[in-house]
């Protein structure tokens, strides 16, 4: 896998192990066919789905996010009433 000098070929490196200058070369050598591009997009979609959509861990995070969203939406819906009451109280 590694060459004699200890260097891993550019094609076999991961994206996060590359320098910014090497990214265009790596992309051109890695994605050579439409099938490879399609497979890469599918893999990215699957990873995104597993990480953010199909979460199997339970915890307080999801409930807290839901409640925070409810509070924000409720405030937005009633903002005109709050603003009107605020002006009425001070003037």
PDB file of C-alpha atoms in Angstrom:
ATOM      1  CA  UNK A   1       0.000   0.000   0.000  1.00  0.00           C
ATOM      2  CA  UNK A   2       2.763   2.445   0.878  1.00  0.00           C
ATOM      3  CA  UNK A   3       5.608   3.246  -1.486  1.00  0.00           C
ATOM      4  CA  UNK A   4       9.239   2.715  -0.553  1.00  0.00           C
ATOM      5  CA  UNK A   5       9.583   6.318   0.615  1.00  0.00           C
ATOM      6  CA  UNK A   6       6.682   5.932   3.058  1.00  0.00           C
ATOM      7  CA  UNK A   7       4.344   8.014   0.920  1.00  0.00           C
ATOM      8  CA  UNK A   8       0.803   6.798   0.294  1.00  0.00           C
ATOM      9  CA  UNK A   9      -0.320   7.279  -3.327  1.00  0.00           C
ATOM     10  CA  UNK A  10      -2.541  10.288  -3.835  1.00  0.00           C
ATOM     11  CA  UNK A  11      -5.513   8.190  -4.963  1.00  0.00           C
ATOM     12  CA  UNK A  12      -5.496   6.058  -1.809  1.00  0.00           C
ATOM     13  CA  UNK A  13      -5.434   8.969   0.660  1.00  0.00           C
ATOM     14  CA  UNK A  14      -8.564  10.145   2.411  1.00  0.00           C
ATOM     15  CA  UNK A  15      -9.904  13.617   1.697  1.00  0.00           C
ATOM     16  CA  UNK A  16      -9.103  14.856   5.195  1.00  0.00           C
ATOM     17  CA  UNK A  17      -5.452  13.769   4.830  1.00  0.00           C
ATOM     18  CA  UNK A  18      -4.863  15.941   1.755  1.00  0.00           C
ATOM     19  CA  UNK A  19      -3.406  19.401   1.518  1.00  0.00           C
ATOM     20  CA  UNK A  20      -5.621  22.011  -0.096  1.00  0.00           C
ATOM     21  CA  UNK A  21      -3.390  22.134  -3.181  1.00  0.00           C
ATOM     22  CA  UNK A  22      -3.765  18.369  -3.735  1.00  0.00           C
ATOM     23  CA  UNK A  23      -7.599  18.298  -3.712  1.00  0.00           C
ATOM     24  CA  UNK A  24      -8.197  19.030  -7.444  1.00  0.00           C
ATOM     25  CA  UNK A  25      -5.648  16.398  -8.520  1.00  0.00           C
ATOM     26  CA  UNK A  26      -7.094  13.872  -6.077  1.00  0.00           C
ATOM     27  CA  UNK A  27     -10.640  14.530  -7.326  1.00  0.00           C
ATOM     28  CA  UNK A  28      -9.698  14.089 -10.987  1.00  0.00           C
ATOM     29  CA  UNK A  29      -7.845  10.848 -10.325  1.00  0.00           C
ATOM     30  CA  UNK A  30     -10.412   9.399  -7.953  1.00  0.00           C
ATOM     31  CA  UNK A  31     -13.685  10.117  -9.736  1.00  0.00           C
ATOM     32  CA  UNK A  32     -12.990   8.881 -13.232  1.00  0.00           C
ATOM     33  CA  UNK A  33     -16.406   7.581 -14.276  1.00  0.00           C
ATOM     34  CA  UNK A  34     -20.040   8.612 -13.869  1.00  0.00           C
ATOM     35  CA  UNK A  35     -20.599   5.419 -11.889  1.00  0.00           C
ATOM     36  CA  UNK A  36     -17.899   6.428  -9.394  1.00  0.00           C
ATOM     37  CA  UNK A  37     -19.470   9.873  -9.009  1.00  0.00           C
ATOM     38  CA  UNK A  38     -22.891   8.318  -8.487  1.00  0.00           C
ATOM     39  CA  UNK A  39     -21.514   5.846  -5.908  1.00  0.00           C
ATOM     40  CA  UNK A  40     -19.746   8.665  -4.043  1.00  0.00           C
ATOM     41  CA  UNK A  41     -22.965  10.700  -3.927  1.00  0.00           C
ATOM     42  CA  UNK A  42     -24.930   7.672  -2.689  1.00  0.00           C
ATOM     43  CA  UNK A  43     -22.346   6.979  -0.006  1.00  0.00           C
ATOM     44  CA  UNK A  44     -22.448  10.624   1.114  1.00  0.00           C
ATOM     45  CA  UNK A  45     -26.229  10.562   1.253  1.00  0.00           C
ATOM     46  CA  UNK A  46     -26.210   7.324   3.243  1.00  0.00           C
ATOM     47  CA  UNK A  47     -23.674   8.698   5.725  1.00  0.00           C
ATOM     48  CA  UNK A  48     -25.709  11.894   6.148  1.00  0.00           C
ATOM     49  CA  UNK A  49     -28.895   9.882   6.652  1.00  0.00           C
ATOM     50  CA  UNK A  50     -27.266   7.609   9.251  1.00  0.00           C
ATOM     51  CA  UNK A  51     -25.753  10.512  11.160  1.00  0.00           C
ATOM     52  CA  UNK A  52     -28.598  13.033  11.214  1.00  0.00           C
ATOM     53  CA  UNK A  53     -31.887  11.348  10.227  1.00  0.00           C
ATOM     54  CA  UNK A  54     -31.740   7.746  11.414  1.00  0.00           C
ATOM     55  CA  UNK A  55     -30.337   8.414  14.886  1.00  0.00           C
ATOM     56  CA  UNK A  56     -30.748   5.442  17.197  1.00  0.00           C
ATOM     57  CA  UNK A  57     -29.411   7.042  20.362  1.00  0.00           C
ATOM     58  CA  UNK A  58     -32.010   8.392  22.723  1.00  0.00           C
ATOM     59  CA  UNK A  59     -31.462  11.442  24.809  1.00  0.00           C
ATOM     60  CA  UNK A  60     -32.576  14.875  25.848  1.00  0.00           C
ATOM     61  CA  UNK A  61     -31.167  16.588  22.732  1.00  0.00           C
ATOM     62  CA  UNK A  62     -34.096  15.830  20.427  1.00  0.00           C
ATOM     63  CA  UNK A  63     -36.696  16.782  23.028  1.00  0.00           C
ATOM     64  CA  UNK A  64     -34.838  19.994  23.889  1.00  0.00           C
ATOM     65  CA  UNK A  65     -34.598  20.942  20.208  1.00  0.00           C
ATOM     66  CA  UNK A  66     -38.311  20.320  19.739  1.00  0.00           C
ATOM     67  CA  UNK A  67     -39.226  22.433  22.782  1.00  0.00           C
ATOM     68  CA  UNK A  68     -36.890  25.245  21.718  1.00  0.00           C
ATOM     69  CA  UNK A  69     -38.465  25.261  18.259  1.00  0.00           C
ATOM     70  CA  UNK A  70     -41.918  25.401  19.838  1.00  0.00           C
ATOM     71  CA  UNK A  71     -40.903  28.371  22.011  1.00  0.00           C
ATOM     72  CA  UNK A  72     -39.415  30.254  19.043  1.00  0.00           C
ATOM     73  CA  UNK A  73     -42.442  29.625  16.808  1.00  0.00           C
ATOM     74  CA  UNK A  74     -44.846  30.623  19.592  1.00  0.00           C
ATOM     75  CA  UNK A  75     -42.929  33.861  20.144  1.00  0.00           C
ATOM     76  CA  UNK A  76     -42.972  34.645  16.418  1.00  0.00           C
ATOM     77  CA  UNK A  77     -46.720  34.014  16.210  1.00  0.00           C
ATOM     78  CA  UNK A  78     -47.503  36.259  19.186  1.00  0.00           C
ATOM     79  CA  UNK A  79     -44.862  38.952  18.599  1.00  0.00           C
ATOM     80  CA  UNK A  80     -47.334  41.499  17.277  1.00  0.00           C
ATOM     81  CA  UNK A  81     -49.482  41.096  20.415  1.00  0.00           C
ATOM     82  CA  UNK A  82     -46.426  41.392  22.682  1.00  0.00           C
ATOM     83  CA  UNK A  83     -45.233  44.481  20.825  1.00  0.00           C
ATOM     84  CA  UNK A  84     -48.688  46.047  21.018  1.00  0.00           C
ATOM     85  CA  UNK A  85     -48.971  45.374  24.762  1.00  0.00           C
ATOM     86  CA  UNK A  86     -45.493  46.762  25.400  1.00  0.00           C
ATOM     87  CA  UNK A  87     -46.344  50.077  23.717  1.00  0.00           C
ATOM     88  CA  UNK A  88     -49.647  50.275  25.574  1.00  0.00           C
ATOM     89  CA  UNK A  89     -48.038  49.806  29.006  1.00  0.00           C
ATOM     90  CA  UNK A  90     -45.417  52.529  28.642  1.00  0.00           C
ATOM     91  CA  UNK A  91     -47.397  55.230  26.849  1.00  0.00           C
TER      92      UNK A  91
END
